[in-house]
Coordinates of C-alpha atoms in Angstrom, one line a residue:
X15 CA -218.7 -30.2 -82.9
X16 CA -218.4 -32.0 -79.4
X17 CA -214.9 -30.0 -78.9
X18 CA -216.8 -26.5 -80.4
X19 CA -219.3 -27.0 -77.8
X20 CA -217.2 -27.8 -74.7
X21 CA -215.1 -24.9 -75.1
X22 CA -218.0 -22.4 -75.6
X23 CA -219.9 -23.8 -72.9
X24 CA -222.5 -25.2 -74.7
X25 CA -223.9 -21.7 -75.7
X26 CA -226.3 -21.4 -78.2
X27 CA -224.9 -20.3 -82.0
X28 CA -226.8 -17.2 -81.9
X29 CA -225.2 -15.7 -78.9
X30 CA -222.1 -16.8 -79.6
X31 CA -222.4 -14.7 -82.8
X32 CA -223.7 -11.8 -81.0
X33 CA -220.7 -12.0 -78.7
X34 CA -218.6 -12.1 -82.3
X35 CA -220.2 -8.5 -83.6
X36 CA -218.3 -6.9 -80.6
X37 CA -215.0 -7.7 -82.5
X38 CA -216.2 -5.4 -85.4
X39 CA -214.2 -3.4 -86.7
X40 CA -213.8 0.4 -85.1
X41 CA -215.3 2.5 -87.9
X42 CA -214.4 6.0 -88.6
X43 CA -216.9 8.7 -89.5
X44 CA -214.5 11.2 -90.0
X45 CA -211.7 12.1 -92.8
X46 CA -208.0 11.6 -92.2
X47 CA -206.8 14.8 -91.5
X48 CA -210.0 15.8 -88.5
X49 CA -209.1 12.3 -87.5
X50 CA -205.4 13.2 -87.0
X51 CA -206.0 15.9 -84.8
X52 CA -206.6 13.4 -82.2
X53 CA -203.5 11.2 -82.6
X54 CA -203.6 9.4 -79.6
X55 CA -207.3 8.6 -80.1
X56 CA -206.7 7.4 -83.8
X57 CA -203.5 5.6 -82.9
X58 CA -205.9 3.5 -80.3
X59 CA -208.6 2.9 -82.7
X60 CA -205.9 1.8 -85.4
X61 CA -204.4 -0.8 -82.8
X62 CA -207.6 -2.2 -81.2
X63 CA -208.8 -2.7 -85.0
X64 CA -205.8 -4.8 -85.5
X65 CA -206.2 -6.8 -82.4
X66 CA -209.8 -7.5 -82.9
X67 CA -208.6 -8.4 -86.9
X68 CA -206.4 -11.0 -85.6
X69 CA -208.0 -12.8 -82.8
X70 CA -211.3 -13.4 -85.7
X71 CA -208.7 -14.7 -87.6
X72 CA -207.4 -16.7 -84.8
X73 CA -211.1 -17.9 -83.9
X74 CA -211.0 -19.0 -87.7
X75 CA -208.8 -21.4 -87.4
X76 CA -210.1 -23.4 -84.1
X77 CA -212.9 -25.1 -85.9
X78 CA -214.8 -25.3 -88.9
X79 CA -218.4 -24.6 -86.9
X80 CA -216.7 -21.4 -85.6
X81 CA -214.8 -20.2 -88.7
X82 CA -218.2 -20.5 -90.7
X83 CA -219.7 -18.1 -87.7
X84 CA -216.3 -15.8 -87.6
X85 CA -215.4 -15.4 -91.2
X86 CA -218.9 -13.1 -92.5
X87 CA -217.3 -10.5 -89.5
X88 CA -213.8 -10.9 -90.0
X89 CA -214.6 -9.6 -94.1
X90 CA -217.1 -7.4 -93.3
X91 CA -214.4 -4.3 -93.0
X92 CA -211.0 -3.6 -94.7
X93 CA -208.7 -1.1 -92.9
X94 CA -205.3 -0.7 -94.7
X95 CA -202.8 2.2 -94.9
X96 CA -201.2 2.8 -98.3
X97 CA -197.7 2.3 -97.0
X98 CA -194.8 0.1 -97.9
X99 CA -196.0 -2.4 -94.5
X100 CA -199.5 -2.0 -96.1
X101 CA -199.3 -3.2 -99.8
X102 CA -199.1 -6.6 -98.8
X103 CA -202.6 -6.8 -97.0
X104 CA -204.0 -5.1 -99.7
X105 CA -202.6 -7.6 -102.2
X106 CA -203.8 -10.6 -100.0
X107 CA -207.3 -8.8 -99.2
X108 CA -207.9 -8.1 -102.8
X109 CA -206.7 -11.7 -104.4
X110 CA -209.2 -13.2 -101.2
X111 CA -212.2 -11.6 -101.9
X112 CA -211.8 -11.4 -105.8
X113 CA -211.9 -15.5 -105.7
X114 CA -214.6 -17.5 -107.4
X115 CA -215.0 -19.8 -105.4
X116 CA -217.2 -19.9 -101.9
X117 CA -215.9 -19.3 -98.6
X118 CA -215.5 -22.3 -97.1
X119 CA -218.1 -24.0 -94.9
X120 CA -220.9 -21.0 -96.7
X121 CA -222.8 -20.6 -99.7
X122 CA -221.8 -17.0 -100.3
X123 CA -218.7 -14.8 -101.8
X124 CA -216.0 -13.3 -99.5
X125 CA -216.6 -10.3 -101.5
X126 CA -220.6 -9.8 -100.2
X127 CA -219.7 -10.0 -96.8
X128 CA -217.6 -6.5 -97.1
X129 CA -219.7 -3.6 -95.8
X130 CA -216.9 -1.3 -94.4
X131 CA -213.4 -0.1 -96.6
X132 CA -210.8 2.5 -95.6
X133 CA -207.9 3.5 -95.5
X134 CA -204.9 5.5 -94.0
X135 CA -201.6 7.8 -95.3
X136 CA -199.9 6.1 -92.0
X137 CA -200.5 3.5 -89.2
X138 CA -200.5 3.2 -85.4
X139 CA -196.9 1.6 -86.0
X140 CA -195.7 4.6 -87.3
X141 CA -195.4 3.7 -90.4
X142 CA -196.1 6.4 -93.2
X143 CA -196.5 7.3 -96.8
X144 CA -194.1 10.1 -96.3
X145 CA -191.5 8.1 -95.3
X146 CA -191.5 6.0 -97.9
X147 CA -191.2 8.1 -100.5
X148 CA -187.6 8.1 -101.2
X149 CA -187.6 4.6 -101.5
X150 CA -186.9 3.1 -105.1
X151 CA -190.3 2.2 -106.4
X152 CA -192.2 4.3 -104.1
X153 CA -194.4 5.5 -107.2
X154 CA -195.4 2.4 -108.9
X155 CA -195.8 1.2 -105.0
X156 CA -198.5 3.8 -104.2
X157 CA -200.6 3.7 -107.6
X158 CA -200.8 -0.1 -107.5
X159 CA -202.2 0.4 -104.0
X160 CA -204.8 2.6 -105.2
X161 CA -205.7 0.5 -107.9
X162 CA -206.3 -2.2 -105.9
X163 CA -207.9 -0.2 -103.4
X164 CA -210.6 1.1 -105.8
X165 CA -210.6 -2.6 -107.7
X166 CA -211.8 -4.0 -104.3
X167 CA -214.6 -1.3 -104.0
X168 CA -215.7 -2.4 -107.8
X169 CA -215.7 -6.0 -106.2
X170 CA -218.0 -5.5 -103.2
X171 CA -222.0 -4.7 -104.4
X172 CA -222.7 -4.8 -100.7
X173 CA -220.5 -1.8 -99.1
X174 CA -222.3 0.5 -96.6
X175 CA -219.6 2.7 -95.5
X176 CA -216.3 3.9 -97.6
X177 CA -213.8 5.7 -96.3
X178 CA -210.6 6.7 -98.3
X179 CA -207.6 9.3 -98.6
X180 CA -206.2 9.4 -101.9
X181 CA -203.1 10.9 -103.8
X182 CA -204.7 12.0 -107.3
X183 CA -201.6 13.1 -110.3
X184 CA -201.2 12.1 -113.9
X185 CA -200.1 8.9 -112.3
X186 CA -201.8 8.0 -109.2
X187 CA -205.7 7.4 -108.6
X188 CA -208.0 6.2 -106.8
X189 CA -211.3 7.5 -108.2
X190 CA -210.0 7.3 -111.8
X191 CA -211.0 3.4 -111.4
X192 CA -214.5 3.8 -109.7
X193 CA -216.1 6.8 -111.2
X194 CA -218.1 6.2 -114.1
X195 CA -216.9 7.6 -117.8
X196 CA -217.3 11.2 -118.2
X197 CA -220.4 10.3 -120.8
X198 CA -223.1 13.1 -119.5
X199 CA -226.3 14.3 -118.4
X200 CA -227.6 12.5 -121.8
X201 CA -226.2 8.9 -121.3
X202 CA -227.8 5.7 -120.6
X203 CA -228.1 5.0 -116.8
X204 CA -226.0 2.5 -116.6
X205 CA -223.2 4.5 -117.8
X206 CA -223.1 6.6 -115.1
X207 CA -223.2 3.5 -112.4
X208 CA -220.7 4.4 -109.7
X209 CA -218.1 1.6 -109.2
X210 CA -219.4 -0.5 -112.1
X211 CA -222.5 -1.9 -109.3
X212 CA -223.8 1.3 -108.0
X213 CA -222.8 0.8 -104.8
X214 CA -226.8 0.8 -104.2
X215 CA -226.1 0.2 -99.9
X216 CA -223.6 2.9 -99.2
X217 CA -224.8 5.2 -96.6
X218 CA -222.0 7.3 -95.8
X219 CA -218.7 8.4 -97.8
X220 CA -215.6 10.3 -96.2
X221 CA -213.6 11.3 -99.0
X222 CA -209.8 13.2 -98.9
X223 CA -207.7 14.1 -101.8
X224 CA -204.2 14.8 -102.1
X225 CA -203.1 16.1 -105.2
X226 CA -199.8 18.0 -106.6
X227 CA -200.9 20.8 -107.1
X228 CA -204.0 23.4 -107.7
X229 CA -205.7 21.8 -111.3
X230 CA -203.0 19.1 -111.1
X231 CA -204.9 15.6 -112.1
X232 CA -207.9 17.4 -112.8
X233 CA -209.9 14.8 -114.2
X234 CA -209.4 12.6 -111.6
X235 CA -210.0 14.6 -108.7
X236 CA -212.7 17.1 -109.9
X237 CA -214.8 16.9 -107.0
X238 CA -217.9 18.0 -109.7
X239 CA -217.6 14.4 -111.3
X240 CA -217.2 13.0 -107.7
X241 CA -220.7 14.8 -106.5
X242 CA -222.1 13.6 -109.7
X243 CA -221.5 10.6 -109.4
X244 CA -222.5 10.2 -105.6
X245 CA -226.2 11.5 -106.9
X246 CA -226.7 8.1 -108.4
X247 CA -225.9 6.2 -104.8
X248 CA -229.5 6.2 -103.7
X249 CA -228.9 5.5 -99.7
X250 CA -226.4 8.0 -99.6
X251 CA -226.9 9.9 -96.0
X252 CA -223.8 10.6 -94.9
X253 CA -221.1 12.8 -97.1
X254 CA -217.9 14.2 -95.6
X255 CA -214.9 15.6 -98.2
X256 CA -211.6 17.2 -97.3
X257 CA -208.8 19.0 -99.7
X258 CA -211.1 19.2 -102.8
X259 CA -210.7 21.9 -105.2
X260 CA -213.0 23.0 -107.7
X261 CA -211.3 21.7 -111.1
X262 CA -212.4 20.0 -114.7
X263 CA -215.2 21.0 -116.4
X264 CA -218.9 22.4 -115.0
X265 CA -220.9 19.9 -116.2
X266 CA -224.5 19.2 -114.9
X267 CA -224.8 16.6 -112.5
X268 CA -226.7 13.6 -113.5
X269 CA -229.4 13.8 -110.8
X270 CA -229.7 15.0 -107.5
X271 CA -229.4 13.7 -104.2
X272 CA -231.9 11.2 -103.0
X273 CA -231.4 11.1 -99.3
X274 CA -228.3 13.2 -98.2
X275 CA -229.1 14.3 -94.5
X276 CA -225.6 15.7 -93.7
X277 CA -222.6 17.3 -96.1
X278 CA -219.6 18.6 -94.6
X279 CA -217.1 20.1 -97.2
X280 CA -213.4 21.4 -95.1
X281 CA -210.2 22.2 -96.2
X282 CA -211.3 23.1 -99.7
X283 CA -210.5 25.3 -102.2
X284 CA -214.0 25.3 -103.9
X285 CA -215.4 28.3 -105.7
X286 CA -218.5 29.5 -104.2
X287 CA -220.7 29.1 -107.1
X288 CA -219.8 25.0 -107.0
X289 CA -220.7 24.6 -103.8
X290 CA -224.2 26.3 -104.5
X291 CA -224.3 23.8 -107.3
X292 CA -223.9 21.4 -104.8
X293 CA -226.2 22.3 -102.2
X294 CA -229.1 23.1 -104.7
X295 CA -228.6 18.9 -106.0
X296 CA -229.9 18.3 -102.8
X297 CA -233.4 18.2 -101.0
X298 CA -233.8 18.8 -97.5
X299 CA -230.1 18.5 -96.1
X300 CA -230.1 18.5 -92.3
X301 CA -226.7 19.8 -91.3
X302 CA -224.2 21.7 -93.4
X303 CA -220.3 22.0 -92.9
X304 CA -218.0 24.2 -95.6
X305 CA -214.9 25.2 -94.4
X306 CA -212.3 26.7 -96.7
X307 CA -208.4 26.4 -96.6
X308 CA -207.8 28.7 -99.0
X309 CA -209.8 30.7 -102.1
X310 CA -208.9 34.2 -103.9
X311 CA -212.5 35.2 -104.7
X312 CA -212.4 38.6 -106.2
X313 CA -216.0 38.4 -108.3
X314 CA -218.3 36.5 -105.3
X315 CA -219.9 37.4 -102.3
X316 CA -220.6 35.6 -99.2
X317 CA -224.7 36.7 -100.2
X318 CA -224.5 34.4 -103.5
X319 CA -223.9 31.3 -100.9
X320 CA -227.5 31.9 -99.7
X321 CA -229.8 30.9 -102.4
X322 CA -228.3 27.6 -101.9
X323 CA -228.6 27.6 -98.4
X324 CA -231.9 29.1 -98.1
X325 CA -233.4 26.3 -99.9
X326 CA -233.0 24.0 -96.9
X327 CA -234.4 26.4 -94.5
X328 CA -237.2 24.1 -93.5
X329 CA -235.1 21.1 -92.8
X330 CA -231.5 22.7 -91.6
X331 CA -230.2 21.6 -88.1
X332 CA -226.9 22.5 -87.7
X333 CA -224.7 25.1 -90.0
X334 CA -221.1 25.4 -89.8
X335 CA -219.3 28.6 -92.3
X336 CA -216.2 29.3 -92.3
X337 CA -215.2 32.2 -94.7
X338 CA -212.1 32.8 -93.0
X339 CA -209.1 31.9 -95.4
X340 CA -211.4 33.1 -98.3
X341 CA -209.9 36.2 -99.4
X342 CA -213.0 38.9 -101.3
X343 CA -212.0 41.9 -103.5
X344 CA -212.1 44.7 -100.4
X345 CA -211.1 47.3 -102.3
X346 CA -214.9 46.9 -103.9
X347 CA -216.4 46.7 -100.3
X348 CA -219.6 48.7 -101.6
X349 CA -220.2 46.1 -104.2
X350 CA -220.0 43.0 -101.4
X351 CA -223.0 41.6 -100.0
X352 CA -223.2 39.8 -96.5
X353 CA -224.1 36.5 -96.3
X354 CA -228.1 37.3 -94.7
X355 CA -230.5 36.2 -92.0
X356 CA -230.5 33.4 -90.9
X357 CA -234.1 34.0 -89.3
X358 CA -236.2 32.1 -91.8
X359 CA -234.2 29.0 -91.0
X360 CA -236.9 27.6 -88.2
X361 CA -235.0 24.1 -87.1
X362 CA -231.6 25.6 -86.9
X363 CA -230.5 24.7 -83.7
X364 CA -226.6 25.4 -84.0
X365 CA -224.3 27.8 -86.0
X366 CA -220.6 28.7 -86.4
X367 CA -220.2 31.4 -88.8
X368 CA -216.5 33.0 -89.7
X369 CA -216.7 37.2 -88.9
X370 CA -215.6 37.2 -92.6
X371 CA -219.5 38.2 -94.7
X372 CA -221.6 37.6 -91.1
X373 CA -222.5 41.1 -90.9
X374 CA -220.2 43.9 -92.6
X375 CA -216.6 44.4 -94.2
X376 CA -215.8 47.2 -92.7
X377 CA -216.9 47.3 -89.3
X378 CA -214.7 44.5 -87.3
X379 CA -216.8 42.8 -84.7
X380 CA -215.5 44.0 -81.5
X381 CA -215.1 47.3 -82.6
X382 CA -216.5 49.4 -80.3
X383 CA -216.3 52.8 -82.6
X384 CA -219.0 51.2 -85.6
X385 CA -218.8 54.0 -88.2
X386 CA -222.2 52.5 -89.5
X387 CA -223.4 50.0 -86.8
X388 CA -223.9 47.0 -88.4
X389 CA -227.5 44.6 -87.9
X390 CA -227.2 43.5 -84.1
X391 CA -225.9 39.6 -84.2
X392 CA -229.6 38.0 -83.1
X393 CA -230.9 39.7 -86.2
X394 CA -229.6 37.1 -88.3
X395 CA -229.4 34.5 -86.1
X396 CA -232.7 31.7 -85.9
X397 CA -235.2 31.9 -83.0
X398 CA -234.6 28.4 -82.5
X399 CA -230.8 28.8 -81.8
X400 CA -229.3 26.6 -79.0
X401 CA -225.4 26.7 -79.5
X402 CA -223.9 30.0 -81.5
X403 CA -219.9 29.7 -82.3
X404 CA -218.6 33.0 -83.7
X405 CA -215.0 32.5 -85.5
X406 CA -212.8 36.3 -85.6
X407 CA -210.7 37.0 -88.3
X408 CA -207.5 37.6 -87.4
X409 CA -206.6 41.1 -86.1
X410 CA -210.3 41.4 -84.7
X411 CA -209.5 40.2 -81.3
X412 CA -209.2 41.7 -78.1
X413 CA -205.2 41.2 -78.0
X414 CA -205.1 44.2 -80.6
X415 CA -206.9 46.8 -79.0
X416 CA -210.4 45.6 -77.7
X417 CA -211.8 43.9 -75.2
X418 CA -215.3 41.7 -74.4
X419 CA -216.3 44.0 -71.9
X420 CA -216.0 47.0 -73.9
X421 CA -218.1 45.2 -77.4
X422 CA -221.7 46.9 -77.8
X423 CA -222.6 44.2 -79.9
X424 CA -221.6 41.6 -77.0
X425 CA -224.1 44.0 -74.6
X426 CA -226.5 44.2 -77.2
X427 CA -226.5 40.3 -77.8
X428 CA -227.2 39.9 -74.0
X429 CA -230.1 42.5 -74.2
X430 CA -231.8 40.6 -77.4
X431 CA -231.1 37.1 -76.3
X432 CA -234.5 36.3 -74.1
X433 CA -236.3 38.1 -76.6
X434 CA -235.1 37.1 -79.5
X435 CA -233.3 33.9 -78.9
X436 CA -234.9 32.2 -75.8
X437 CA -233.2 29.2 -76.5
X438 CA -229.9 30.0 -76.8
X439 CA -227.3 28.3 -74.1
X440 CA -223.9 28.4 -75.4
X441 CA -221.9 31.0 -76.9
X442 CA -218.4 30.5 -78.2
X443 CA -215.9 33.5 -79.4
X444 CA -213.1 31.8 -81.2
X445 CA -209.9 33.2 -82.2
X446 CA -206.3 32.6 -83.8
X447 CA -204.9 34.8 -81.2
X448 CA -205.4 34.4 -77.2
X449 CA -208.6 36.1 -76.4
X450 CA -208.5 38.6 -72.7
X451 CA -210.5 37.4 -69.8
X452 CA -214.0 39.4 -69.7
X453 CA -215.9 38.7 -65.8
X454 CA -218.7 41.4 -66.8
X455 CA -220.0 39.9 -70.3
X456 CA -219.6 36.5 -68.6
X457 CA -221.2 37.2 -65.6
X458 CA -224.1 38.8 -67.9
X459 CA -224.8 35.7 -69.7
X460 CA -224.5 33.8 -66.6
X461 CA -227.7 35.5 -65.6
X462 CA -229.8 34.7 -68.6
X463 CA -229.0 31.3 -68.5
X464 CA -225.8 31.4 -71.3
X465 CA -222.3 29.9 -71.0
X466 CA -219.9 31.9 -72.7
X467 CA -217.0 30.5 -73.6
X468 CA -213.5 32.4 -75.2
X469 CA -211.3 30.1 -77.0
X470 CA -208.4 29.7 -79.3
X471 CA -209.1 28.5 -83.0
X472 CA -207.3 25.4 -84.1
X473 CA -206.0 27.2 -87.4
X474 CA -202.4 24.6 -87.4
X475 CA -203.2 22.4 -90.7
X476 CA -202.8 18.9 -89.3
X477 CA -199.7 16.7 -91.1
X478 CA -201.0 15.0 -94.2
X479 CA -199.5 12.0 -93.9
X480 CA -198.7 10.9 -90.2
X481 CA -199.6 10.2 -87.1

């Protein structure tokens, strides 16, 4: 104690705890693949996590007093990578925390100490599960990690925040192991506990899923069974998902969600009525992201997506839509419905909407020669709007024949904006393809207090599996 005491200066235990928290780990709010798109930024968060992992362990091991104060921090997150270099701290992690016995120097289990899990395809190293593919074992490798991954998650009653990228095949799972049997709306409750403890703390979830192929592991990946199960979580705030697909069976789900504020859905390949399913299981949803990378929808509109929407129109903050990759049946453009107004939505502060269903099939928006003009954009947009993002489907730009300068619906939006929008500050025209410099519509904005801002669309899919 006397030699504890020296070195920390004689500082109270409290403080020097407080001055512990700051070597938390780094958590990520995000999924792998928008994390990714920053490399450099993930890279640094990736390495400072290691560095702060290490010196807690290091702290560990200069006394007992301090070990006992360094050790419920040092557990509190896992962050591994599912690569050859990372199924040895897995193995370690999960034979640590699955141990009977008390930490030493506390009255608790290693395993209640864990509030934060996730994981990576690569690390800051470079290291990668695509590299290490080819190597002999490779397979049985990679599904032990995930079984371990998800055994740990069954092991820790007191997570808060999960984060996790999976491979799902006939052969390799992670959310085989924590989701509860397939036993129905009809079951006992606690045969539909997620993870085997309910995981009754976890406030946010950012899920990806890799798997072979469209309806390959099925069962494993439906993203239905994953929703349904997530309704039993009862903190649950916080839900991101990337690369599901709608697969399995359309089964109800067992409840509904109790306290979702925020759902962003990209990358998918969902069917439209699913995600309506989805939205309708929950109550008063805050902010909304569904982003598509790819759907053939030949028997849908963008108008059947509003029901589900419209039933958060008293609570919605933020809505982000992007129809662009979704292919409709065109050739029945008379029997397609636009999404609709978005007037009745009274909180809705920010929106970024796809061209694709916003206002008409057949009328691109900076066409200046509308056969049948379309509604005027602030029409359907919400008198509360601060921030409007407009995403162009490809061939709609100015580089094939327009320009900003020359679009009556840009004019129009400047004439309807302090009548109609009196909030609105920023506009953003996204594109695929470089959009023309346009000083008059810019300077008009300027005038009415709007910053309008042309920009190229990030439409490069970011690599799966490195960084």
């Amino acid at each position: 104690m006397t030699t504890f005491m020296a070195t920390f200066g004689g500082l109270p235990e409290e403080l020097i705890q407080e001055t512990l928290l700051h070597l938390s780990s780094i958590r990520s709010s995000e999924p792998q693949s928008t994390a990714f798109r920053d490399k450099k930024k993930e890279k640094a968060r990736q390495c400072e996590n290691r560095l702060r992992q290490r010196t807690l362990h290091t702290l560990c091991l200069t006394s007992h007093h301090l070990r006992r104060i360094a050790t419920p921090i040092l557990y509190a997150s896992f962050t591994g990578s599912a690569t050859w270099q990372g199924i040895e701290p897995m193995k370690l992690f999960h034979r640590t925390i699955l141990s009977p016995d008390y930490a030493v120097g506390l009255k608790i289990k290693l395993a209640e100490y864990v509030l934060y899990v996730e994981n990576r395809l690569s690390d800051y190293l470079g290291n990668s599960l695509h590299d290490g593919t080819e190597l002999s074992g490779a397979s049985h490798m990679v599904a032990r990690y995930f079984y371990l991954l998800a055994d740990v998650v069954r092991h820790v009653p007191n997570l808060q925040h999960l984060s996790v990228v999976s491979l799902e095949t006939n052969d390799v799972s992670f959310w085989t192991y924590v989701l509860p049997a397939d036993a129905g709306t009809e079951a006992p409750a606690a045969c539909r506990i997620f993870a085997g403890h309910g995981c009754r703390k976890l406030q946010t979830l950012c899920a990806q899923i890799h798997t072979e192929g469209y309806g390959v592991g099925a069962d494993a990946a439906s993203f239905r069974r994953i929703c349904s199960a997530m309704t039993t979580v009862p903190l649950l705030s916080d839900f991101r998902a990337s690369g599901v697909m709608t697969s399995g069976l359309s089964v109800p789900f067992y409840e509904s969600f109790k306290n979702l504020q925020r759902l962003e859905i990209t990358e998918c390949v969902l069917d439209l009525d699913l995600v309506v399913d989805i939205w309708s299981a929950c109550d008063g949803l805050r902010h909304i992201t569904c982003a598509w990378a790819f759907l053939d929808c030949w028997d849908e509109s963008p108008s059947d997506l509003y029901p589900g929407l419209l039933r958060h129109a008293e609570t919605l903050e933020s809505l982000h839509l992007d129809l662009g990759e979704v292919r409709f049946d065109y050739a029945s453009s008379e029997t397609l419905k636009v999404l609709g107004t978005l007037r009745p939505f009274r909180r809705l502060e920010y929106v970024g909407i796809s061209e694709t269903g916003f206002r008409s099939y057949v009328s691109p928006f900076l066409d200046t020669t509308h056969l049948t003009p379309p509604p005027r954009i602030a029409e359907l947009l919400p008198e509360a709007l601060k921030s409007f993002t407009l995403l162009l489907t490809s061939g709609s730009s100015p580089t094939y024949g327009g320009h900003m300068d020359h679009s009556s619906d840009m004019w129009d939006l400047v004439e309807d904006c302090q009548s109609s929008l009196p909030s609105l500050r920023n506009i953003s025209i996204m594109s695929g393809e470089p959009l023309r410099r346009s000083p008059l519509i810019t300077e008009a904005f300027s005038k009415i207090g709007v910053c309008l801002d042309l920009d190229i669309k990030d439409s490069v899919a970011t690599p799966a599996f490195s960084l």
